[in-house]
């Protein structure tokens, strides 16, 4: 099992860089925004709601629903208009499970109701569209840039929250496939995918006490945030799928990992 050990000083190369973050108002996204601002990066956060806490530094919030192409375009265009460039993108917006594939609920005509696609629309399609627009902007500058995608450890294993697991498997495939596509097109854009295990966020707020009671480690969002920022900062990191874990979670997930 490979490990990448890094220190805070490894993140400071992002000072002055412009980073677009989706889903940056809570959980992993918020922790990442706060860390980026602490190292004096400029952050444009696209989310459906603004953070509850006040942000300080070079920060801008743009109300953005990642399921709507026009709103994603507006997010990136505003970032470019404000800062003149975009250096990196963190495609992070996501929600918890929504669909019930065993439902027997019928509509007014007595037919089985279609299951919700909300999770897939946000967690998978939202990531794909965010990354597509990111490539469009990053390819316009000679130095390119990077994209970090928030996947999940559920993308590496079976998980009975089927829509959530399906979306994260899809995110893993998209992130991995995008790397050789960009290489073939000779575009200097790095893509890395995070695959964190249980993390304290709005995705699983009601499960935290249960998971702790059965000795399943729930890591703070700041752990994953540091991994996201490291993958953004380190120009040698490309094509990595990285379960971001604290030491207590390492034995629960197979694969490469970042120890922070």
CSV table of C-alpha atoms in Angstrom, one decimal:
chain,number,residue,atom,x,y,z
A,1,UNK,CA,0.0,0.0,0.0
A,2,UNK,CA,1.7,3.2,-1.2
A,3,UNK,CA,1.7,6.2,1.1
A,4,UNK,CA,2.3,9.9,0.4
A,5,UNK,CA,3.5,11.8,3.4
A,6,UNK,CA,3.4,15.6,3.2
A,7,UNK,CA,3.7,18.7,5.4
A,8,UNK,CA,1.9,22.0,5.5
A,9,UNK,CA,4.8,23.7,3.7
A,10,UNK,CA,4.1,21.5,0.7
A,11,UNK,CA,0.8,23.3,0.2
A,12,UNK,CA,2.1,26.9,0.2
A,13,UNK,CA,3.0,26.9,-3.6
A,14,UNK,CA,-0.7,27.6,-4.2
A,15,UNK,CA,-0.3,31.1,-2.7
A,16,UNK,CA,-1.8,33.6,-5.2
A,17,UNK,CA,-3.4,30.8,-7.3
A,18,UNK,CA,-7.0,31.0,-8.4
A,19,UNK,CA,-9.1,27.9,-7.5
A,20,UNK,CA,-12.7,27.2,-8.4
A,21,UNK,CA,-14.4,24.9,-5.9
A,22,UNK,CA,-17.9,23.4,-6.2
A,23,UNK,CA,-19.8,22.5,-3.0
A,24,UNK,CA,-17.5,24.7,-1.0
A,25,UNK,CA,-20.0,25.8,1.6
A,26,UNK,CA,-20.0,22.7,3.9
A,27,UNK,CA,-18.1,19.6,4.7
A,28,UNK,CA,-15.0,18.7,2.7
A,29,UNK,CA,-15.5,21.6,0.4
A,30,UNK,CA,-15.7,24.2,3.2
A,31,UNK,CA,-12.6,22.8,4.9
A,32,UNK,CA,-10.8,23.0,1.6
A,33,UNK,CA,-11.9,26.6,1.0
A,34,UNK,CA,-10.7,27.5,4.5
A,35,UNK,CA,-7.3,25.8,4.0
A,36,UNK,CA,-6.8,27.5,0.6
A,37,UNK,CA,-7.6,30.9,2.0
A,38,UNK,CA,-5.2,30.3,4.9
A,39,UNK,CA,-2.3,29.9,2.4
A,40,UNK,CA,-3.5,33.0,0.5
A,41,UNK,CA,-5.0,31.4,-2.5
A,42,UNK,CA,-7.9,33.1,-4.3
A,43,UNK,CA,-11.1,31.0,-4.1
A,44,UNK,CA,-14.4,31.1,-6.0
A,45,UNK,CA,-17.0,28.9,-4.4
A,46,UNK,CA,-19.9,27.6,-6.4
A,47,UNK,CA,-22.7,26.1,-4.2
A,48,UNK,CA,-26.5,26.3,-3.8
A,49,UNK,CA,-26.1,28.1,-0.4
A,50,UNK,CA,-23.4,30.4,1.0
A,51,UNK,CA,-21.4,29.1,4.0
A,52,UNK,CA,-22.9,29.8,7.4
A,53,UNK,CA,-19.6,31.3,8.5
A,54,UNK,CA,-18.0,34.4,7.1
A,55,UNK,CA,-15.0,33.9,4.9
A,56,UNK,CA,-12.0,36.1,4.9
A,57,UNK,CA,-9.4,36.7,2.3
A,58,UNK,CA,-9.7,36.5,-1.5
A,59,UNK,CA,-13.0,34.7,-1.6
A,60,UNK,CA,-16.1,35.0,-3.7
A,61,UNK,CA,-19.4,33.0,-3.5
A,62,UNK,CA,-21.4,32.4,-6.6
A,63,UNK,CA,-24.7,30.6,-6.2
A,64,UNK,CA,-24.4,27.5,-8.4
A,65,UNK,CA,-26.5,24.4,-9.0
A,66,UNK,CA,-24.1,21.9,-10.6
A,67,UNK,CA,-27.0,20.1,-12.3
A,68,UNK,CA,-27.5,23.2,-14.4
A,69,UNK,CA,-25.0,23.8,-17.2
A,70,UNK,CA,-25.7,27.5,-17.5
A,71,UNK,CA,-25.0,28.1,-13.8
A,72,UNK,CA,-21.7,26.2,-14.1
A,73,UNK,CA,-20.7,28.3,-17.1
A,74,UNK,CA,-21.6,31.4,-15.1
A,75,UNK,CA,-19.4,30.3,-12.2
A,76,UNK,CA,-16.3,29.8,-14.3
A,77,UNK,CA,-16.9,32.9,-16.4
A,78,UNK,CA,-17.2,35.0,-13.2
A,79,UNK,CA,-14.0,33.5,-11.8
A,80,UNK,CA,-12.2,34.3,-15.1
A,81,UNK,CA,-13.7,37.8,-15.2
A,82,UNK,CA,-12.6,38.6,-11.6
A,83,UNK,CA,-9.1,37.1,-11.6
A,84,UNK,CA,-8.2,36.9,-15.3
A,85,UNK,CA,-7.4,33.2,-15.1
A,86,UNK,CA,-8.3,29.9,-13.4
A,87,UNK,CA,-5.4,27.8,-12.1
A,88,UNK,CA,-7.1,24.8,-10.5
A,89,UNK,CA,-10.5,23.3,-10.0
A,90,UNK,CA,-11.9,21.2,-7.2
A,91,UNK,CA,-15.0,19.3,-8.5
A,92,UNK,CA,-16.4,18.5,-5.1
A,93,UNK,CA,-20.2,19.1,-4.9
A,94,UNK,CA,-22.1,16.1,-3.8
A,95,UNK,CA,-25.0,14.7,-1.7
A,96,UNK,CA,-25.9,11.5,0.0
A,97,UNK,CA,-28.1,8.6,-1.2
A,98,UNK,CA,-31.6,9.5,-2.5
A,99,UNK,CA,-33.0,6.6,-4.6
A,100,UNK,CA,-35.0,3.7,-3.3
A,101,UNK,CA,-34.7,0.9,-5.9
A,102,UNK,CA,-37.0,-1.4,-3.9
A,103,UNK,CA,-39.8,1.1,-3.6
A,104,UNK,CA,-43.3,0.0,-4.3
A,105,UNK,CA,-44.7,3.5,-4.4
A,106,UNK,CA,-47.2,4.0,-7.3
A,107,UNK,CA,-48.2,7.2,-9.1
A,108,UNK,CA,-51.8,8.3,-9.6
A,109,UNK,CA,-52.2,6.0,-12.6
A,110,UNK,CA,-51.2,3.0,-10.5
A,111,UNK,CA,-47.8,2.6,-12.1
A,112,UNK,CA,-44.5,2.2,-10.3
A,113,UNK,CA,-42.8,5.6,-9.8
A,114,UNK,CA,-39.4,6.3,-11.3
A,115,UNK,CA,-36.6,6.3,-8.7
A,116,UNK,CA,-34.8,9.6,-8.0
A,117,UNK,CA,-31.8,10.5,-10.1
A,118,UNK,CA,-30.9,13.5,-7.9
A,119,UNK,CA,-27.8,11.8,-6.5
A,120,UNK,CA,-26.5,10.8,-10.0
A,121,UNK,CA,-27.3,14.2,-11.4
A,122,UNK,CA,-25.2,16.0,-8.7
A,123,UNK,CA,-22.5,13.5,-7.8
A,124,UNK,CA,-21.7,12.1,-11.3
A,125,UNK,CA,-23.1,14.4,-14.0
A,126,UNK,CA,-22.2,17.5,-11.9
A,127,UNK,CA,-18.6,16.3,-11.7
A,128,UNK,CA,-18.4,15.5,-15.4
A,129,UNK,CA,-19.8,18.9,-16.4
A,130,UNK,CA,-17.7,20.8,-13.9
A,131,UNK,CA,-14.6,19.0,-15.2
A,132,UNK,CA,-15.5,19.6,-18.8
A,133,UNK,CA,-15.8,23.3,-18.3
A,134,UNK,CA,-12.6,23.3,-16.3
A,135,UNK,CA,-10.7,21.7,-19.2
A,136,UNK,CA,-12.2,24.4,-21.5
A,137,UNK,CA,-10.7,27.1,-19.4
A,138,UNK,CA,-7.4,25.5,-18.3
A,139,UNK,CA,-6.4,24.6,-21.9
A,140,UNK,CA,-6.5,28.3,-22.8
A,141,UNK,CA,-3.3,29.0,-20.8
A,142,UNK,CA,0.1,27.6,-21.6
A,143,UNK,CA,0.7,26.3,-18.1
A,144,UNK,CA,-2.6,24.4,-18.0
A,145,UNK,CA,-3.6,23.6,-14.5
A,146,UNK,CA,-5.2,20.8,-12.5
A,147,UNK,CA,-8.5,19.2,-11.5
A,148,UNK,CA,-9.2,17.3,-8.3
A,149,UNK,CA,-12.4,15.3,-8.2
A,150,UNK,CA,-14.1,14.1,-5.0
A,151,UNK,CA,-14.9,10.4,-5.3
A,152,UNK,CA,-15.4,8.0,-2.5
A,153,UNK,CA,-14.0,4.8,-1.1
A,154,UNK,CA,-17.4,3.4,-2.1
A,155,UNK,CA,-16.2,3.7,-5.6
A,156,UNK,CA,-13.7,0.9,-4.8
A,157,UNK,CA,-16.1,-1.6,-3.2
A,158,UNK,CA,-19.7,-2.8,-2.8
A,159,UNK,CA,-22.1,-0.5,-1.0
A,160,UNK,CA,-25.8,-0.9,-0.6
A,161,UNK,CA,-26.6,2.8,-1.0
A,162,UNK,CA,-26.8,1.9,-4.7
A,163,UNK,CA,-27.2,5.4,-6.3
A,164,UNK,CA,-24.4,6.8,-4.2
A,165,UNK,CA,-22.1,3.9,-5.0
A,166,UNK,CA,-23.0,4.0,-8.7
A,167,UNK,CA,-22.2,7.7,-8.9
A,168,UNK,CA,-18.9,7.2,-7.1
A,169,UNK,CA,-17.9,4.3,-9.3
A,170,UNK,CA,-18.7,6.5,-12.3
A,171,UNK,CA,-16.7,9.4,-10.9
A,172,UNK,CA,-13.7,7.0,-10.5
A,173,UNK,CA,-14.0,5.8,-14.1
A,174,UNK,CA,-14.4,9.4,-15.4
A,175,UNK,CA,-11.4,10.7,-13.5
A,176,UNK,CA,-9.2,7.8,-14.6
A,177,UNK,CA,-10.4,8.0,-18.2
A,178,UNK,CA,-9.8,11.7,-18.5
A,179,UNK,CA,-6.1,11.4,-17.8
A,180,UNK,CA,-5.1,9.5,-21.0
A,181,UNK,CA,-7.6,11.6,-23.0
A,182,UNK,CA,-5.8,14.8,-21.9
A,183,UNK,CA,-2.5,13.2,-22.5
A,184,UNK,CA,-3.4,12.2,-26.1
A,185,UNK,CA,-4.6,15.7,-26.7
A,186,UNK,CA,-1.2,17.0,-25.3
A,187,UNK,CA,-3.0,19.3,-22.8
A,188,UNK,CA,-1.0,20.1,-19.7
A,189,UNK,CA,-3.9,19.4,-17.3
A,190,UNK,CA,-3.5,17.1,-14.3
A,191,UNK,CA,-6.4,15.1,-12.9
A,192,UNK,CA,-6.5,13.3,-9.6
A,193,UNK,CA,-9.4,11.6,-7.8
A,194,UNK,CA,-9.9,11.5,-4.0
A,195,UNK,CA,-11.6,8.5,-2.5
A,196,UNK,CA,-12.2,9.3,1.2
A,197,UNK,CA,-13.8,6.9,3.5
A,198,UNK,CA,-16.4,8.1,6.2
A,199,UNK,CA,-15.9,11.8,6.6
A,200,UNK,CA,-17.8,14.2,8.9
A,201,UNK,CA,-19.9,16.2,6.4
A,202,UNK,CA,-23.5,16.9,5.4
A,203,UNK,CA,-23.6,13.6,3.4
A,204,UNK,CA,-23.7,11.5,6.5
A,205,UNK,CA,-24.7,13.7,9.5
A,206,UNK,CA,-27.2,11.3,11.0
A,207,UNK,CA,-24.8,8.3,10.7
A,208,UNK,CA,-21.8,9.8,12.7
A,209,UNK,CA,-22.9,8.6,16.1
A,210,UNK,CA,-23.8,5.1,14.8
A,211,UNK,CA,-20.5,4.7,13.0
A,212,UNK,CA,-18.6,5.7,16.0
A,213,UNK,CA,-20.5,3.3,18.2
A,214,UNK,CA,-19.5,0.4,16.0
A,215,UNK,CA,-15.8,1.6,15.8
A,216,UNK,CA,-16.0,2.8,12.2
A,217,UNK,CA,-13.7,5.8,12.1
A,218,UNK,CA,-15.3,9.1,11.0
A,219,UNK,CA,-12.5,11.5,10.0
A,220,UNK,CA,-12.8,15.3,10.1
A,221,UNK,CA,-13.3,17.0,6.8
A,222,UNK,CA,-10.0,18.8,7.3
A,223,UNK,CA,-8.1,15.5,6.6
A,224,UNK,CA,-9.6,15.2,3.2
A,225,UNK,CA,-9.2,18.9,2.5
A,226,UNK,CA,-5.4,18.7,3.1
A,227,UNK,CA,-5.3,15.8,0.6
A,228,UNK,CA,-7.2,17.8,-2.0
A,229,UNK,CA,-4.9,20.8,-1.6
A,230,UNK,CA,-1.8,18.6,-1.7
A,231,UNK,CA,-3.0,17.0,-5.0
A,232,UNK,CA,-3.6,20.4,-6.4
A,233,UNK,CA,-0.2,21.8,-5.3
A,234,UNK,CA,2.1,18.9,-6.2
A,235,UNK,CA,2.8,19.2,-10.0
A,236,UNK,CA,4.1,15.6,-10.0
A,237,UNK,CA,0.7,14.1,-9.0
A,238,UNK,CA,-1.4,13.1,-12.0
A,239,UNK,CA,-3.8,10.2,-12.6
A,240,UNK,CA,-3.9,9.2,-9.0
A,241,UNK,CA,-6.9,7.6,-7.2
A,242,UNK,CA,-6.2,8.4,-3.6
A,243,UNK,CA,-8.2,7.1,-0.6
A,244,UNK,CA,-7.7,10.0,1.8
A,245,UNK,CA,-7.6,8.4,5.3
A,246,UNK,CA,-6.6,8.8,8.8
A,247,UNK,CA,-4.5,6.0,10.3
A,248,UNK,CA,-7.6,4.4,11.9
A,249,UNK,CA,-9.3,4.0,8.5
A,250,UNK,CA,-6.3,2.6,6.6
A,251,UNK,CA,-7.2,-1.1,7.3
A,252,UNK,CA,-10.8,-0.5,6.1
A,253,UNK,CA,-9.9,0.4,2.5
A,254,UNK,CA,-7.6,-1.1,-0.1
A,255,UNK,CA,-5.3,0.9,-2.4
A,256,UNK,CA,-3.0,3.9,-2.3
A,257,UNK,CA,-3.5,6.4,0.4
A,258,UNK,CA,-2.4,9.7,1.8
A,259,UNK,CA,-1.4,9.8,5.4
A,260,UNK,CA,-1.8,13.2,6.9
